[in-house]
């Protein structure tokens, strides 16, 4: 069913340090369902894998160091078109290109310190969720949202 679409969101170490963990919860008011949430420190190896598509970029080593430099909050959200809408709520990759009202538009300045991640496609959401979570951690629930919000 369409509503089973999942996305992976992470508050990056700078977002945690700056007290922006709460911005991960915005999706709840929007009407998505929180499937699971963790606070943990990703290892360098995990962050290398997470950003493997960028391995040939000069900023890759610095990105891995940044992302593994402190705790991250990882969240899986469920809902109709959650991948696309998650990206719209996030704003552009570069905060300088992001509109006010988006998370990148409101809370950060630098592309290399952009406080929050959200999967950019259904395929990368699947890959990232299986990288960060065990399937038993994904809590299934029949929710009223299906009928009242997603249809
Ligand atoms: P996305 O996060 O919007 O999907 P990607 O191109 O997948 O964008 O890049 C992943 C992350 O790598 C970005 O969120 C940002 O933190 C970092 N990044 C992207 N481009 C640059 C850059 O030019 N300099 C430094 N960091 C970058
Ligand atoms: Mg990406």
XYZ file of N, CA and C and ligand atoms in Angstrom:
481
model
N 0.833 -1.196 0.000
C 0.000 0.000 0.000
C 0.871 1.251 0.000
N 0.404 2.313 -0.657
C 1.210 3.515 -0.852
C 1.694 4.102 0.469
N 0.877 4.003 1.500
C 1.222 4.618 2.775
C 2.387 3.931 3.453
N 2.782 2.754 2.959
C 3.903 2.050 3.579
C 5.249 2.645 3.189
N 5.268 3.715 2.407
C 6.560 4.300 2.048
C 7.278 4.770 3.315
N 8.570 4.457 3.360
C 9.385 4.823 4.518
C 10.525 5.734 4.098
N 10.949 6.615 5.011
C 12.173 7.366 4.758
C 13.051 7.380 6.004
N 14.332 7.659 5.771
C 15.316 7.700 6.858
C 15.753 9.148 7.075
N 15.601 9.617 8.302
C 16.004 10.981 8.649
C 17.046 10.910 9.760
N 18.043 11.765 9.700
C 19.034 11.794 10.786
C 19.367 13.228 11.159
N 19.330 13.512 12.452
C 19.877 14.770 12.951
C 21.374 14.542 13.082
N 22.156 15.319 12.357
C 23.601 15.127 12.313
C 24.239 15.646 13.608
N 25.514 15.328 13.835
C 26.145 15.720 15.109
C 26.050 17.221 15.403
N 26.136 18.074 14.377
C 26.019 19.526 14.631
C 24.604 19.897 15.042
N 23.614 19.210 14.483
C 22.226 19.467 14.881
C 21.989 19.091 16.337
N 22.585 17.954 16.745
C 22.459 17.527 18.142
C 23.142 18.550 19.051
N 24.373 18.959 18.690
C 25.133 19.925 19.511
C 24.404 21.257 19.630
N 23.740 21.682 18.570
C 23.069 22.986 18.560
C 21.647 22.939 19.123
N 21.257 21.793 19.685
C 19.945 21.708 20.319
C 18.795 21.672 19.329
N 19.046 21.037 18.175
C 18.015 21.009 17.132
C 17.411 19.616 16.943
N 17.562 18.760 17.957
C 16.987 17.417 17.847
C 15.485 17.477 17.615
N 14.848 18.487 18.199
C 13.398 18.631 18.084
C 12.927 18.825 16.656
N 13.817 19.348 15.783
C 13.379 19.560 14.401
C 13.095 18.240 13.689
N 13.601 17.132 14.262
C 13.320 15.826 13.659
C 11.855 15.436 13.844
N 11.198 16.101 14.758
C 9.836 15.720 15.127
C 8.784 16.472 14.311
N 9.255 17.487 13.550
C 8.336 18.258 12.703
C 7.425 17.369 11.858
N 8.013 16.256 11.400
C 7.274 15.345 10.530
C 6.044 14.762 11.216
N 6.075 14.710 12.541
C 4.950 14.139 13.270
C 3.723 15.039 13.131
N 3.930 16.347 13.275
C 2.801 17.272 13.146
C 2.292 17.323 11.706
N 3.192 17.112 10.762
C 2.809 17.099 9.358
C 1.826 15.967 9.069
N 1.972 14.855 9.815
C 1.054 13.730 9.613
C 1.724 12.418 9.277
N 3.042 12.351 9.476
C 3.736 11.085 9.249
C 3.832 10.312 10.555
N 4.061 9.002 10.420
C 4.157 8.159 11.618
C 5.612 7.830 11.913
N 5.991 8.041 13.159
C 7.335 7.683 13.605
C 7.395 6.164 13.783
N 8.248 5.518 13.002
C 8.347 4.056 13.014
C 9.368 3.604 14.053
N 10.476 4.345 14.142
C 11.486 4.057 15.160
C 12.437 5.242 15.253
N 13.087 5.381 16.415
C 13.967 6.527 16.664
C 15.089 6.107 17.610
N 16.302 6.513 17.297
C 17.457 6.161 18.139
C 18.350 7.379 18.320
N 19.059 7.434 19.445
C 20.191 8.348 19.550
C 21.414 7.460 19.637
N 22.320 7.597 18.703
C 23.549 6.816 18.830
C 24.678 7.431 18.040
N 25.858 6.942 18.304
C 27.026 7.445 17.614
C 27.400 6.486 16.496
N 27.311 6.955 15.263
C 27.658 6.107 14.131
C 29.166 5.960 14.039
N 29.646 4.753 13.760
C 31.093 4.548 13.596
C 31.541 5.150 12.273
N 32.850 5.362 12.163
C 33.403 5.870 10.913
C 33.043 4.935 9.754
N 33.110 3.621 10.030
C 32.811 2.631 8.991
C 31.358 2.757 8.512
N 30.440 2.931 9.463
C 29.017 3.083 9.117
C 28.783 4.355 8.298
N 29.434 5.438 8.699
C 29.252 6.703 7.969
C 29.899 6.664 6.585
N 30.988 5.916 6.473
C 31.586 5.713 5.144
C 30.578 5.036 4.228
N 29.928 4.005 4.757
C 28.919 3.280 3.974
C 27.720 4.172 3.671
N 27.289 4.906 4.672
C 26.114 5.776 4.505
C 26.312 6.746 3.337
N 27.521 7.294 3.210
C 27.802 8.290 2.168
C 28.629 7.731 1.015
N 28.532 6.412 0.786
C 29.413 5.761 -0.188
C 29.278 6.352 -1.604
N 28.079 6.858 -1.937
C 27.871 7.435 -3.279
C 28.723 8.690 -3.501
N 29.273 9.257 -2.432
C 30.067 10.486 -2.551
C 31.562 10.227 -2.411
N 31.953 8.927 -2.461
C 33.330 8.577 -2.108
C 34.401 9.226 -2.989
N 34.019 9.617 -4.210
C 35.019 10.214 -5.097
C 35.124 11.736 -4.971
N 34.309 12.308 -4.094
C 34.373 13.764 -3.927
C 35.481 14.157 -2.944
N 36.106 15.304 -3.183
C 37.195 15.721 -2.290
C 36.726 15.939 -0.843
N 35.441 16.249 -0.656
C 34.956 16.511 0.709
C 34.568 15.241 1.469
N 34.664 14.057 0.803
C 34.213 12.805 1.437
C 34.900 12.498 2.779
N 36.243 12.557 2.863
C 36.879 12.245 4.154
C 36.409 13.189 5.271
N 36.319 14.482 4.957
C 35.851 15.454 5.943
C 34.401 15.215 6.329
N 33.595 14.789 5.365
C 32.181 14.486 5.621
C 32.059 13.307 6.595
N 32.870 12.275 6.368
C 32.833 11.093 7.249
C 33.287 11.478 8.660
N 34.345 12.289 8.756
C 34.823 12.737 10.077
C 33.732 13.538 10.790
N 33.120 14.472 10.063
C 32.034 15.294 10.617
C 30.876 14.428 11.105
N 30.439 13.504 10.270
C 29.253 12.711 10.597
C 29.493 11.717 11.725
N 30.759 11.327 11.928
C 31.031 10.356 13.002
C 31.609 11.047 14.237
N 31.529 12.383 14.275
C 32.184 13.124 15.361
C 31.340 13.247 16.632
N 30.128 12.740 16.619
C 29.287 12.839 17.812
C 28.001 12.075 17.591
N 27.131 12.076 18.598
C 25.878 11.338 18.468
C 24.982 11.899 17.363
N 24.212 11.012 16.767
C 23.196 11.394 15.786
C 21.843 10.834 16.245
N 20.785 11.488 15.825
C 19.439 10.970 16.095
C 18.919 10.416 14.777
N 18.565 9.151 14.769
C 18.092 8.533 13.531
C 16.613 8.172 13.676
N 15.862 8.494 12.649
C 14.416 8.289 12.709
C 13.940 7.675 11.397
N 13.010 6.743 11.489
C 12.328 6.241 10.297
C 10.890 6.742 10.348
N 10.449 7.349 9.250
C 9.083 7.869 9.127
C 8.324 7.095 8.066
N 7.036 6.926 8.307
C 6.164 6.256 7.354
C 5.067 7.212 6.899
N 4.678 7.095 5.647
C 3.500 7.835 5.202
C 3.448 8.001 3.702
N 2.355 8.529 3.250
C 2.140 8.758 1.824
C 3.170 9.755 1.299
N 3.938 9.349 0.291
C 4.956 10.220 -0.328
C 5.964 10.786 0.665
N 6.270 10.027 1.708
C 7.117 10.585 2.776
C 8.536 10.919 2.293
N 9.043 10.198 1.285
C 10.404 10.479 0.818
C 10.457 11.871 0.186
N 9.556 12.105 -0.746
C 9.553 13.408 -1.438
C 9.226 14.538 -0.469
N 8.206 14.351 0.339
C 7.800 15.420 1.258
C 8.887 15.689 2.298
N 9.581 14.630 2.724
C 10.689 14.808 3.669
C 11.744 15.749 3.095
N 12.051 15.553 1.820
C 13.053 16.413 1.160
C 12.543 17.842 1.016
N 11.274 18.006 0.739
C 10.715 19.359 0.624
C 10.810 20.067 1.983
N 10.490 19.330 3.052
C 10.556 19.932 4.398
C 11.992 20.267 4.793
N 12.939 19.469 4.272
C 14.354 19.676 4.577
C 14.907 20.936 3.905
N 14.473 21.186 2.679
C 15.065 22.265 1.881
C 16.138 21.709 0.964
N 16.942 22.578 0.378
C 18.006 22.148 -0.529
C 19.202 21.641 0.282
N 20.083 20.903 -0.402
C 21.297 20.413 0.267
C 22.085 21.574 0.865
N 22.216 22.648 0.075
C 22.942 23.829 0.549
C 21.977 24.780 1.272
N 22.203 25.037 2.551
C 21.288 25.920 3.299
C 21.115 27.287 2.642
N 22.151 27.742 1.945
C 22.067 29.060 1.308
C 21.031 29.096 0.183
N 20.689 27.931 -0.352
C 19.679 27.862 -1.418
C 18.294 27.506 -0.874
N 18.182 27.348 0.439
C 16.949 26.824 1.044
C 16.044 27.941 1.528
N 14.772 27.779 1.264
C 13.803 28.805 1.652
C 13.535 28.790 3.159
N 13.243 29.977 3.717
C 12.777 30.017 5.107
C 11.548 29.111 5.250
N 11.426 28.480 6.405
C 10.320 27.541 6.596
C 10.775 26.105 6.415
N 11.871 25.911 5.655
C 12.460 24.570 5.570
C 13.477 24.458 6.717
N 13.846 23.234 7.049
C 14.788 23.044 8.165
C 16.151 23.640 7.807
N 16.635 23.358 6.577
C 17.916 23.962 6.169
C 17.791 25.480 6.036
N 16.634 25.954 5.644
C 16.432 27.397 5.480
C 16.386 28.133 6.804
N 15.983 27.446 7.857
C 15.798 28.129 9.144
C 16.953 27.950 10.129
N 17.683 26.821 10.041
C 18.558 26.482 11.172
C 20.033 26.276 10.856
N 20.471 26.503 9.611
C 21.895 26.306 9.340
C 22.366 27.165 8.175
N 23.682 27.186 7.965
C 24.297 28.127 7.034
C 25.167 27.428 5.982
N 25.923 26.424 6.433
C 26.975 25.816 5.611
C 26.555 24.448 5.064
N 26.877 24.158 3.813
C 26.543 22.843 3.243
C 27.233 21.709 4.005
N 28.442 21.977 4.488
C 29.186 20.952 5.229
C 28.787 20.845 6.699
N 27.821 21.676 7.110
C 27.285 21.615 8.480
C 25.785 21.868 8.391
N 25.102 20.924 7.736
C 23.691 21.184 7.436
C 22.710 20.385 8.295
N 23.114 20.037 9.468
C 22.348 19.572 10.650
C 21.380 18.397 10.489
N 20.937 18.122 9.288
C 19.913 17.078 9.164
C 19.993 16.407 7.799
N 19.730 15.124 7.792
C 19.744 14.325 6.564
C 18.374 13.703 6.349
N 17.978 13.581 5.100
C 16.765 12.830 4.787
C 16.994 12.134 3.442
N 16.577 10.891 3.328
C 16.821 10.113 2.108
C 16.323 10.857 0.873
N 17.087 10.725 -0.234
C 16.718 11.474 -1.439
C 15.915 10.659 -2.453
N 15.698 9.373 -2.194
C 14.855 8.554 -3.075
C 14.373 7.341 -2.281
N 13.366 6.670 -2.837
C 12.845 5.472 -2.168
C 13.952 4.421 -2.066
N 14.756 4.333 -3.121
C 15.834 3.351 -3.140
C 16.881 3.662 -2.058
N 17.276 4.937 -1.945
C 18.273 5.222 -0.904
C 17.658 5.108 0.489
N 16.360 5.375 0.625
C 15.716 5.170 1.930
C 15.820 3.703 2.352
N 15.542 2.802 1.416
C 15.636 1.364 1.734
C 17.053 0.990 2.138
N 18.006 1.488 1.391
C 19.411 1.175 1.678
C 19.812 1.723 3.042
N 19.453 2.975 3.308
C 19.867 3.622 4.557
C 19.173 3.002 5.776
N 17.887 2.672 5.628
C 17.174 2.054 6.760
C 17.815 0.714 7.103
N 18.157 -0.072 6.074
C 18.745 -1.378 6.394
C 20.174 -1.247 6.911
N 20.829 -0.135 6.583
C 22.181 0.107 7.118
C 22.128 0.475 8.608
N 21.149 1.262 9.003
C 21.100 1.830 10.357
C 20.233 1.029 11.331
N 19.279 0.254 10.806
C 18.338 -0.441 11.690
C 18.213 -1.910 11.335
N 17.896 -2.712 12.370
C 17.514 -4.105 12.134
C 16.011 -4.112 11.860
N 15.563 -5.050 11.036
C 14.145 -5.014 10.632
C 13.210 -5.125 11.844
N 13.649 -5.828 12.900
C 12.768 -5.962 14.068
C 12.578 -4.634 14.821
N 13.448 -3.656 14.530
C 13.304 -2.345 15.173
C 12.239 -1.486 14.496
N 11.798 -1.896 13.324
C 10.791 -1.115 12.592
C 9.409 -1.543 13.083
N 8.843 -0.704 13.916
C 7.615 -1.077 14.612
C 6.414 -0.905 13.690
N 5.733 -2.010 13.424
C 4.525 -1.924 12.594
C 3.337 -1.597 13.473
N 2.438 -0.832 12.915
C 1.293 -0.382 13.698
C 0.196 -0.040 12.711
N -1.016 -0.486 12.980
C -2.093 -0.023 12.106
C -2.579 1.295 12.702
N -2.427 2.349 11.926
C -2.624 3.681 12.478
C -3.843 4.367 11.868
N -4.482 5.185 12.656
C -5.629 5.970 12.158
C -5.203 6.897 11.023
N -3.897 7.227 10.944
C -3.423 8.161 9.920
C -3.750 7.650 8.522
N -3.726 6.318 8.379
C -3.977 5.734 7.064
C -5.310 6.235 6.505
N -6.331 6.222 7.334
C -7.669 6.625 6.892
C -7.859 8.141 6.932
N -7.359 8.811 7.980
C -7.700 10.216 8.223
C -6.728 11.211 7.589
N -5.518 10.764 7.251
C -4.533 11.714 6.731
C -3.962 11.297 5.369
N -3.662 10.019 5.195
C -2.979 9.573 3.975
C -3.962 9.165 2.872
N -4.980 8.432 3.241
C -5.971 7.794 2.365
C -5.329 6.859 1.349
P 21.833 15.485 0.349
O 22.298 15.402 1.768
O 20.948 16.663 0.103
O 21.235 14.197 -0.170
P 24.291 14.819 -1.018
O 24.806 15.345 -2.314
O 23.871 13.397 -0.936
O 23.122 15.788 -0.558
O 25.429 15.094 0.066
C 25.384 14.498 1.337
C 25.938 15.461 2.342
O 27.290 15.753 2.019
C 25.261 16.839 2.347
O 24.075 16.864 3.112
C 26.341 17.691 2.967
O 26.367 17.540 4.391
C 27.602 17.079 2.394
N 28.054 17.820 1.225
C 27.481 17.839 -0.014
N 28.152 18.652 -0.836
C 29.170 19.168 -0.116
C 30.239 20.102 -0.407
O 30.360 20.629 -1.521
N 31.084 20.383 0.622
C 30.983 19.829 1.850
N 30.003 18.972 2.163
C 29.109 18.640 1.213
Mg 22.010 12.371 -0.711
